[in-house]
């Protein structure tokens, strides 16, 4: 089971007609999520998201689903990026 499933095909069709382009390639999905394309591959292998189409023409994703997965990326974001270390680094005495 995927953590962030895509809507059904009919829902995608009507949302596409109403809101415009909501389907994008791997690069467009990465740009929409604010991550690198390799991160999108990791999310797919870890079953966080899944592509809508995957074939010879390329891999296509539902961009609102990718954005929702990116918004739920982490539960805690420290104000200082340096605070995101793996703990106190001390030398053994």
Short mmCIF file of C-alpha atoms in Angstrom, two decimals:
data_model
loop_
_atom_site.label_atom_id
_atom_site.label_comp_id
_atom_site.label_asym_id
_atom_site.label_seq_id
_atom_site.Cartn_x
_atom_site.Cartn_y
_atom_site.Cartn_z
CA UNK A 1 0.00 0.00 0.00
CA UNK A 2 1.29 3.43 -0.96
CA UNK A 3 1.42 6.13 1.73
CA UNK A 4 0.15 8.83 -0.67
CA UNK A 5 -2.06 7.14 -3.29
CA UNK A 6 -3.00 8.81 -6.55
CA UNK A 7 -6.66 9.64 -7.17
CA UNK A 8 -8.53 7.43 -9.60
CA UNK A 9 -8.31 8.06 -13.33
CA UNK A 10 -11.67 9.83 -13.55
CA UNK A 11 -10.70 12.21 -10.73
CA UNK A 12 -7.42 13.02 -12.43
CA UNK A 13 -9.19 13.61 -15.75
CA UNK A 14 -11.71 16.08 -14.31
CA UNK A 15 -9.10 17.86 -12.17
CA UNK A 16 -6.90 18.14 -15.27
CA UNK A 17 -9.78 19.70 -17.21
CA UNK A 18 -10.67 22.09 -14.37
CA UNK A 19 -7.29 23.15 -12.97
CA UNK A 20 -4.92 22.64 -15.89
CA UNK A 21 -1.70 20.64 -15.96
CA UNK A 22 -1.49 18.41 -12.88
CA UNK A 23 0.58 15.63 -14.42
CA UNK A 24 4.34 16.00 -14.76
CA UNK A 25 7.52 14.16 -15.57
CA UNK A 26 10.10 13.11 -13.00
CA UNK A 27 11.86 16.47 -13.25
CA UNK A 28 8.64 18.44 -12.93
CA UNK A 29 7.63 16.36 -9.90
CA UNK A 30 11.01 17.01 -8.28
CA UNK A 31 10.71 20.72 -9.00
CA UNK A 32 7.17 20.80 -7.53
CA UNK A 33 8.33 19.02 -4.37
CA UNK A 34 11.52 21.04 -4.02
CA UNK A 35 13.75 17.96 -4.01
CA UNK A 36 16.20 16.26 -6.37
CA UNK A 37 14.94 13.67 -8.89
CA UNK A 38 16.81 10.96 -6.98
CA UNK A 39 14.62 11.69 -3.96
CA UNK A 40 11.53 11.01 -6.07
CA UNK A 41 13.05 7.64 -7.02
CA UNK A 42 13.63 6.89 -3.33
CA UNK A 43 10.03 7.80 -2.50
CA UNK A 44 8.81 5.42 -5.21
CA UNK A 45 10.98 2.52 -4.01
CA UNK A 46 9.90 3.11 -0.40
CA UNK A 47 6.25 3.14 -1.51
CA UNK A 48 5.61 6.72 -0.43
CA UNK A 49 4.28 7.70 -3.88
CA UNK A 50 3.72 5.92 -7.16
CA UNK A 51 3.81 7.07 -10.77
CA UNK A 52 0.62 7.39 -12.77
CA UNK A 53 2.26 6.19 -16.00
CA UNK A 54 5.51 4.31 -16.34
CA UNK A 55 6.66 3.14 -19.73
CA UNK A 56 8.63 3.93 -22.85
CA UNK A 57 7.34 7.51 -22.93
CA UNK A 58 8.72 8.18 -19.46
CA UNK A 59 7.47 8.28 -15.91
CA UNK A 60 4.65 10.66 -15.04
CA UNK A 61 3.43 11.70 -11.60
CA UNK A 62 0.34 13.41 -10.19
CA UNK A 63 1.85 16.70 -9.00
CA UNK A 64 -0.62 17.47 -6.13
CA UNK A 65 0.11 14.03 -4.67
CA UNK A 66 3.86 14.67 -4.89
CA UNK A 67 3.39 18.06 -3.20
CA UNK A 68 1.40 16.41 -0.38
CA UNK A 69 4.17 13.85 0.11
CA UNK A 70 6.75 16.65 0.21
CA UNK A 71 4.73 18.58 2.81
CA UNK A 72 4.69 15.52 5.06
CA UNK A 73 8.43 15.01 4.66
CA UNK A 74 9.46 15.34 8.29
CA UNK A 75 7.69 15.92 11.55
CA UNK A 76 10.40 18.07 13.12
CA UNK A 77 12.35 20.74 11.30
CA UNK A 78 14.86 22.58 13.49
CA UNK A 79 15.32 26.30 12.99
CA UNK A 80 19.09 25.81 12.79
CA UNK A 81 20.17 23.29 10.11
CA UNK A 82 23.29 22.51 12.15
CA UNK A 83 21.03 21.27 14.94
CA UNK A 84 19.98 18.40 12.70
CA UNK A 85 22.96 16.27 13.66
CA UNK A 86 22.87 12.78 15.06
CA UNK A 87 23.62 13.81 18.60
CA UNK A 88 26.47 15.12 20.67
CA UNK A 89 29.89 14.22 19.30
CA UNK A 90 32.35 13.79 22.13
CA UNK A 91 35.65 12.06 22.32
CA UNK A 92 36.04 9.19 24.70
CA UNK A 93 38.14 10.28 27.64
#
